[in-house]
CSV table of C-alpha atoms and ligand atoms in Angstrom, one decimal:
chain,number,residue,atom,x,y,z
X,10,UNK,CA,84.9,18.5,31.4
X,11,UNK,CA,81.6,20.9,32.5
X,12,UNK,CA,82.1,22.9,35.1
X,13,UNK,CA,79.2,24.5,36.9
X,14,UNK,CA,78.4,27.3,39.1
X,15,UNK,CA,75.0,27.3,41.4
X,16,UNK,CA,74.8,30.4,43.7
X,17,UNK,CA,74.5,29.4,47.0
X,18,UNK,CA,73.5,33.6,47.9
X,19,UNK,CA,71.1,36.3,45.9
X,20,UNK,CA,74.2,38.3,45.8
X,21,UNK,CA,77.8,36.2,45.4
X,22,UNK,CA,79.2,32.8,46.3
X,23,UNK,CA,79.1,29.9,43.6
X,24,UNK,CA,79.4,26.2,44.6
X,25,UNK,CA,81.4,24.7,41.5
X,26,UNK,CA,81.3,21.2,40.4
X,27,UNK,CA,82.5,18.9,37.5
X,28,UNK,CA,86.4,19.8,37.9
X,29,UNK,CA,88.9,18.0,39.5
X,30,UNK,CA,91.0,21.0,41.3
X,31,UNK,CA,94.0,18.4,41.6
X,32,UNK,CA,95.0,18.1,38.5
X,33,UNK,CA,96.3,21.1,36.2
X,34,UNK,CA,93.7,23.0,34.9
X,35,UNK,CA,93.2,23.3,31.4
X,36,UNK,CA,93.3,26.9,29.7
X,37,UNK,CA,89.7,27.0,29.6
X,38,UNK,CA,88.7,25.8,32.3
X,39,UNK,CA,91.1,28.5,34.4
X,40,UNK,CA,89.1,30.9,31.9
X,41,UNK,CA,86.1,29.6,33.3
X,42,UNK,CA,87.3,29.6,37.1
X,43,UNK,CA,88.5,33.3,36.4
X,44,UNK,CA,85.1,34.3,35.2
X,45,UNK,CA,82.9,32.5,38.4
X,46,UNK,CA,85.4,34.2,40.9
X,47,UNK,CA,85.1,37.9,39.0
X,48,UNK,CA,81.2,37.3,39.0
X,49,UNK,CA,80.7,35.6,42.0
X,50,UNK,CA,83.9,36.6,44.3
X,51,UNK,CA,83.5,33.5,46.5
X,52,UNK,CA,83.9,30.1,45.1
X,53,UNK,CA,82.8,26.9,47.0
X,54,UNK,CA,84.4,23.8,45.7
X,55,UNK,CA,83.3,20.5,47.8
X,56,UNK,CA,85.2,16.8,47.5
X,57,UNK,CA,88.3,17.8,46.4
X,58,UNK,CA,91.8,16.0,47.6
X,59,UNK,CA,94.3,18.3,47.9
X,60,UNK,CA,97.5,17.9,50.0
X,61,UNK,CA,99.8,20.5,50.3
X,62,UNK,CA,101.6,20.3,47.6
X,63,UNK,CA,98.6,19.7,44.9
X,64,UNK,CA,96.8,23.2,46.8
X,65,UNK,CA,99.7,25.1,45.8
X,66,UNK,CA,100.0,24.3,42.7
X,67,UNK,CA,96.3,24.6,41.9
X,68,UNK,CA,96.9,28.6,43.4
X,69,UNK,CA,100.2,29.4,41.5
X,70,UNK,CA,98.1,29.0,38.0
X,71,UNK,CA,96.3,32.2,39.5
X,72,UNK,CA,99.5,34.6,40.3
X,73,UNK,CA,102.5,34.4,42.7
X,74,UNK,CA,102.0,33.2,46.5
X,75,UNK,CA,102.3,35.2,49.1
X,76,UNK,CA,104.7,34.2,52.0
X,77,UNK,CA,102.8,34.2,55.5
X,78,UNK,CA,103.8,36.4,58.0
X,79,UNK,CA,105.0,33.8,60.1
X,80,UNK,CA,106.9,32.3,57.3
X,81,UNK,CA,110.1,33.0,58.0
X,82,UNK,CA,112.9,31.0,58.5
X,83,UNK,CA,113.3,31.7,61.8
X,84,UNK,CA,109.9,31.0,63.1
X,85,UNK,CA,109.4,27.6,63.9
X,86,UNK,CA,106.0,25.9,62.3
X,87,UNK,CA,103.7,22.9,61.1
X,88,UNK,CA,103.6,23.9,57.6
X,89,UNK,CA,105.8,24.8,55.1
X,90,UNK,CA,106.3,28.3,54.3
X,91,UNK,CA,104.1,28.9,51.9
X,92,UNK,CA,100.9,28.2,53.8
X,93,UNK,CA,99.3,29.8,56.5
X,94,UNK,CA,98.6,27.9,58.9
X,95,UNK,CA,94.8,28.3,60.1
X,96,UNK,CA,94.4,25.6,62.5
X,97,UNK,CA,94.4,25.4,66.2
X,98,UNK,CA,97.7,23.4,66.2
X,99,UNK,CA,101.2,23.8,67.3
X,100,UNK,CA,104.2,22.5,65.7
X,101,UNK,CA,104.2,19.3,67.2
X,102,UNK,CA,100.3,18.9,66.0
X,103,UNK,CA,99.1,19.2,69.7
X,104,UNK,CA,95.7,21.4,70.0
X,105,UNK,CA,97.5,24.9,71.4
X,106,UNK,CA,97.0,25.7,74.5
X,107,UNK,CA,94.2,28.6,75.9
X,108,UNK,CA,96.8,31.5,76.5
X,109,UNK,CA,99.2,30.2,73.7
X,110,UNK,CA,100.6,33.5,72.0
X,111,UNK,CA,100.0,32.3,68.2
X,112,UNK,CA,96.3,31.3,69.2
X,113,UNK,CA,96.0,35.1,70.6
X,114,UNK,CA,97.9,36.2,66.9
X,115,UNK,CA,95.1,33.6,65.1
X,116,UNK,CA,92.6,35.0,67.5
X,117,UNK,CA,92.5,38.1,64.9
X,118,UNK,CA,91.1,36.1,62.2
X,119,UNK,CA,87.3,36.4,64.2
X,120,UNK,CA,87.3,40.1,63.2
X,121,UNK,CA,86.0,41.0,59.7
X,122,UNK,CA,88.7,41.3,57.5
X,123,UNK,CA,90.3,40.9,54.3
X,124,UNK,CA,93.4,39.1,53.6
X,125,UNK,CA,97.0,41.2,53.5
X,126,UNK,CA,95.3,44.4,53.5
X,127,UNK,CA,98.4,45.1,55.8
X,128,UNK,CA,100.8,44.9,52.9
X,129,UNK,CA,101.9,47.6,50.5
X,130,UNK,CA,101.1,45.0,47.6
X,131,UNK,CA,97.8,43.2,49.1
X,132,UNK,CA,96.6,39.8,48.5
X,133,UNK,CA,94.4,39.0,45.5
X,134,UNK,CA,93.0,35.8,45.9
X,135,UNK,CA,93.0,33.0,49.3
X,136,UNK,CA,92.4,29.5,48.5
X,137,UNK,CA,91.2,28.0,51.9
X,138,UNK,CA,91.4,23.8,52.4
X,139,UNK,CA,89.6,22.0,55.1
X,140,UNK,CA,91.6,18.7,56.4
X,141,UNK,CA,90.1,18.3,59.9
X,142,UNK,CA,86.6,20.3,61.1
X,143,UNK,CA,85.7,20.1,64.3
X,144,UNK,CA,81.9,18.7,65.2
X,145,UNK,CA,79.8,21.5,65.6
X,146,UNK,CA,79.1,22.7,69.7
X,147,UNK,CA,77.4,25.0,71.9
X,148,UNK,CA,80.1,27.9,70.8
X,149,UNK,CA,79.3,27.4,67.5
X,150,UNK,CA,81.1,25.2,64.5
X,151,UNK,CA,83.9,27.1,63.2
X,152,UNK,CA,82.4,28.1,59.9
X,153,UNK,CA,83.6,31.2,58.0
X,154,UNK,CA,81.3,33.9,57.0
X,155,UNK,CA,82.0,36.4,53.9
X,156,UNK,CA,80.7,39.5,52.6
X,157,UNK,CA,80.3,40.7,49.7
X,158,UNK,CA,81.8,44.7,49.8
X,159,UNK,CA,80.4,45.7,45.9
X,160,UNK,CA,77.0,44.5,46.5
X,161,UNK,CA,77.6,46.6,50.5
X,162,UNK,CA,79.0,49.7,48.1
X,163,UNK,CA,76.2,49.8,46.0
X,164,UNK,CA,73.7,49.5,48.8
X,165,UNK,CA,75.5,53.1,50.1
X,166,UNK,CA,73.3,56.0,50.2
X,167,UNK,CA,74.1,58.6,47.3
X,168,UNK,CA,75.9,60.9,49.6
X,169,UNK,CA,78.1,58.6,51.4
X,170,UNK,CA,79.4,57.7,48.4
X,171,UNK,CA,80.1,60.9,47.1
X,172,UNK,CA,82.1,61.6,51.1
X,173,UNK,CA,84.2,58.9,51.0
X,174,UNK,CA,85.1,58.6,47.0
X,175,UNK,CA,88.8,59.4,47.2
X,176,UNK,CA,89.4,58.4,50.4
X,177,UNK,CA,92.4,56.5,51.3
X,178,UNK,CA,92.6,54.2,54.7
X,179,UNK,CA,95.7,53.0,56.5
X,180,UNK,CA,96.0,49.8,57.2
X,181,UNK,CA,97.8,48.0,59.9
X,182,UNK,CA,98.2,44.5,61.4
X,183,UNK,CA,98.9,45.6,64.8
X,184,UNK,CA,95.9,47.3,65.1
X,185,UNK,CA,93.8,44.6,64.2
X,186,UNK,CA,95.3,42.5,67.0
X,187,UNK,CA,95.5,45.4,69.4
X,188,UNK,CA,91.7,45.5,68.9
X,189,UNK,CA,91.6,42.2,70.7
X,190,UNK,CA,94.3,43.5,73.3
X,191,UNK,CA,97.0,41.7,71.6
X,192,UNK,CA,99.7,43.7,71.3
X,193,UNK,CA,102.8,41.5,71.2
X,194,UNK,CA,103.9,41.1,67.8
X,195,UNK,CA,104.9,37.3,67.1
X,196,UNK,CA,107.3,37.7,63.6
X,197,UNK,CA,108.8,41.3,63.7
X,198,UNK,CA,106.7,42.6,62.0
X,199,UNK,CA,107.0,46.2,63.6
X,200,UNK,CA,110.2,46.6,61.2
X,201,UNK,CA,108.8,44.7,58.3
X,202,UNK,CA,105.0,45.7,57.8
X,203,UNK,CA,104.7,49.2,58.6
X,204,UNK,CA,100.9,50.7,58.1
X,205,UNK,CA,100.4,51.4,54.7
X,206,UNK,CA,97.9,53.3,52.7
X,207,UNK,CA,95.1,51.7,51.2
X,208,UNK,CA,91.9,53.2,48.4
X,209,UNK,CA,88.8,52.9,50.6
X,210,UNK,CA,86.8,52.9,47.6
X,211,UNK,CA,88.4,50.8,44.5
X,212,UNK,CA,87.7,49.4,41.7
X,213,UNK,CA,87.6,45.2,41.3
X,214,UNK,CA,89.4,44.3,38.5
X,215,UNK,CA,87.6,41.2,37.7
X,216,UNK,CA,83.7,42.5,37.5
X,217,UNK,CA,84.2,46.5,37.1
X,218,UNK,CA,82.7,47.6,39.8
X,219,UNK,CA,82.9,49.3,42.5
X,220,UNK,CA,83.8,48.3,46.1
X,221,UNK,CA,84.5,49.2,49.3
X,222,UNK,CA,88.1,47.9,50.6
X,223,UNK,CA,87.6,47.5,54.8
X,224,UNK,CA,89.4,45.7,57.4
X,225,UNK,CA,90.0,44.7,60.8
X,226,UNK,CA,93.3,46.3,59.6
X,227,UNK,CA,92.3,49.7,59.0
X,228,UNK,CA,93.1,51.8,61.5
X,229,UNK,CA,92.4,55.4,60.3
X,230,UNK,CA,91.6,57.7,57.6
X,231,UNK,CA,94.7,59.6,55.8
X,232,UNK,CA,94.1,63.4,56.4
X,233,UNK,CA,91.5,62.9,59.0
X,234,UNK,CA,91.2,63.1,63.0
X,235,UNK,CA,92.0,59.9,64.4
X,236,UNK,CA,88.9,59.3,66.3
X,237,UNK,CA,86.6,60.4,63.0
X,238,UNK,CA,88.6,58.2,61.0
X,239,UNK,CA,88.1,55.2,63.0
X,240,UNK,CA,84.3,55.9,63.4
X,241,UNK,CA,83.6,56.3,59.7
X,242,UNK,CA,85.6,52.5,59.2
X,243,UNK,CA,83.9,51.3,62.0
X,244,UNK,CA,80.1,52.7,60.6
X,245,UNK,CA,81.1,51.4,57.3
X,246,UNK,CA,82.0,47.8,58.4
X,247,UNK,CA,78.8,47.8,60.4
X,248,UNK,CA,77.2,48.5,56.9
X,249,UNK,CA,78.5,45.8,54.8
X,250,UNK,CA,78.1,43.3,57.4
X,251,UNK,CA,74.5,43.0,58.2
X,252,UNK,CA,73.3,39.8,57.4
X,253,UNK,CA,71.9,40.5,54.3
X,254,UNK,CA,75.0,40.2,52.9
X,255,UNK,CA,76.6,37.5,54.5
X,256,UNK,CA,77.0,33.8,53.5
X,257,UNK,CA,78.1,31.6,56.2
X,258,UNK,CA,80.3,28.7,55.2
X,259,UNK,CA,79.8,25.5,57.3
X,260,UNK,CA,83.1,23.1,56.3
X,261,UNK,CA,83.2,20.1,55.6
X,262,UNK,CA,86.4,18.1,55.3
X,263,UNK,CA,87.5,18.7,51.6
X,264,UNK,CA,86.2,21.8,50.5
X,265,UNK,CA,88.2,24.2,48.9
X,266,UNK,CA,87.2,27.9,49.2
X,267,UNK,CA,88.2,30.5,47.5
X,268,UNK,CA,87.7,33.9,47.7
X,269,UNK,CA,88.7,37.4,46.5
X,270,UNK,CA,90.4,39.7,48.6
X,271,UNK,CA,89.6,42.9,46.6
X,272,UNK,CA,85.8,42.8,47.0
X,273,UNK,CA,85.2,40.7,50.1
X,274,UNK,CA,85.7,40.1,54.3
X,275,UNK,CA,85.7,37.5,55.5
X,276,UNK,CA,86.2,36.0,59.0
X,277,UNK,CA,86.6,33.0,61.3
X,278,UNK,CA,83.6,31.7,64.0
X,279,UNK,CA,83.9,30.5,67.2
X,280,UNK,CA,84.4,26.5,67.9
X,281,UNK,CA,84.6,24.3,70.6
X,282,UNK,CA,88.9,24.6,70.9
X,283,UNK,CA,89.2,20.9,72.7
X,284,UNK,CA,88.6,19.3,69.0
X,285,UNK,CA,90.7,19.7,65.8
X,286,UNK,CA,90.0,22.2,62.9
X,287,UNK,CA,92.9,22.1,60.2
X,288,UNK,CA,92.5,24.3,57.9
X,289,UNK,CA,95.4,25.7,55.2
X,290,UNK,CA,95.4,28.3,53.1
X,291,UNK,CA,97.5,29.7,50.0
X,292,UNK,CA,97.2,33.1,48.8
X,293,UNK,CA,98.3,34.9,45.7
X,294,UNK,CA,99.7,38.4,45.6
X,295,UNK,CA,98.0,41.0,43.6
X,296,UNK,CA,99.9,43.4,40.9
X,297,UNK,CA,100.3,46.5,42.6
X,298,UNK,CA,98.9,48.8,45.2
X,299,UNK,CA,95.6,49.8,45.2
X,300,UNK,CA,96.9,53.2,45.1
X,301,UNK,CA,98.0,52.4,41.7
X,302,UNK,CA,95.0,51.1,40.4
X,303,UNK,CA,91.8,52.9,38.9
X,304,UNK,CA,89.7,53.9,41.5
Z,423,LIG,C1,91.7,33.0,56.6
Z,423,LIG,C2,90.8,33.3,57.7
Z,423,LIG,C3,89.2,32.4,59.3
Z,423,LIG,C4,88.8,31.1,59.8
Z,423,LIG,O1,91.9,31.8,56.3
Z,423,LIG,O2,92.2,33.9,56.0
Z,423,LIG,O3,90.7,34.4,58.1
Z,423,LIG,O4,89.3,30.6,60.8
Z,423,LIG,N1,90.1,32.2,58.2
Z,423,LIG,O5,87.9,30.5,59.1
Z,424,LIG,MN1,91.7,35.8,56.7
């Protein structure tokens, strides 16, 4: 089996063809996945059947899953644990409603972020499948945008660089709903997911280089006035999100994408909310903190 990669932007994202994502994956052509998602740190992957079960298994060949916040045992929900749920259902698979609390919580996802951040540990990799897309409308089509934060670090002038090497950021996800004005948190996670510190600048294991670790999450710089803290996050997400270095993802039903937490943001667009979008995604853990990582 061939597998190919086009670029589908100057500076990341490759469309892959030629493998069936279903099936296990031989050795080399994991090697070969591996290799596109270090180079190209967003990986489109169009026409592949996947059900829940199939999706996680393609993701365990990359590392360990991460368990959703929401799955817990006590929270009732569509999916099984494993999966987060990124659809605008409710258990019973009726569209939720306009003030529903978990479509506030979900509501987060339109903020430029990066996946786990929040956790001492952080997510490497999310694996994003597209059952249901809605058509797209006036509000827009519920596509997902990404950056690319190695090609935004590089783009840094000299002496930005040099301010903000060392830094470290903490990161929080109940400041990134309480951006929104959400500030009831659904799973407990007050007691469970306390902010924790984050390298602003760190290295991505898979290409080498440098990049710049932002989030929605972040909510301040350690060692550093609150309100200067928040203004240097906020400048540098403004940075790495002009649209230079943006790829916009318009789904279609069956694609797979697949993106690397340690070098990217992505997030969510608007859609019209009367139709169905049923999306699921499976994410793998990363090794250890970015703290304990080469910056
Ligand atoms: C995600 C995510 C945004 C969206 O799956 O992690 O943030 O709705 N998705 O496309
Ligand atoms: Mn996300």
């Amino acid at each position: 089996m061939s597998l190919s990669v086009r670029q589908l932007h100057p500076m990341f994202v490759g469309e892959v063809s030629g493998v069936d994502l279903g099936r296990p994956l031989h050795t080399a052509t994991l090697a070969e996945l591996w290799r596109a998602i270090d180079r190209q740190a967003v990986l489109v992957c169009r026409g592949q059947d996947l059900d829940d079960e199939r999706q996680m298994d393609f993701a365990r060949q990359f590392g360990e899953l991460e368990i959703p916040r929401s799955g817990r045992a006590d929270v009732k929900r569509r999916l099984r644990p494993e999966l987060s749920d990124i659809s605008n259902l409710d258990e019973e698979g009726r569209v939720r409603e306009r003030n529903d609390a978990r479509r506030f919580d979900q509501l987060g996802n339109r903020l430029w972020h990066t996946d786990g951040s929040f956790r001492r540990i952080p997510a490497a990799l999310s694996m994003l499948y597209a059952h249901r897309v809605p058509h797209p409308g006036p509000l827009g089509g519920g596509e997902t945008e990404f950056v690319d934060l190695r090609a935004a670090y590089d783009a840094l002038p000299a002496a930005t660089k040099a301010a903000i090497e060392g830094l470290v950021a903490l990161h929080d996800i109940a400041w990134s709903r309480a951006q929104l004005g959400f500030t009831e948190l659904l799973f407990g996670e007050k007691d469970v997911l306390p902010p924790v510190p984050q390298r602003l600048v760190r290295m991505h294991p898979g290409s080498k280089r440098k990049t710049l670790y932002l989030a929605a999450h972040a909510s301040a710089i350690v060692d550093w006035p609150l309100p200067d803290g928040r203004l240097l996050l906020r400048e540098l997400i403004e940075h790495a999100t002009v649209s230079d270095f943006v790829y916009r993802h318009e789904w279609r039903e069956g694609d797979l994408v697949i993106w690397d937490n340690r070098c990217t943001m992505h997030r969510g667009r608007a859609f019209d909310e009367r139709e169905v979008r049923d999306l699921r995604r499976v994410t793998t853990r990363d090794i250890s903190s970015t703290l304990d990582q080469t910056a």
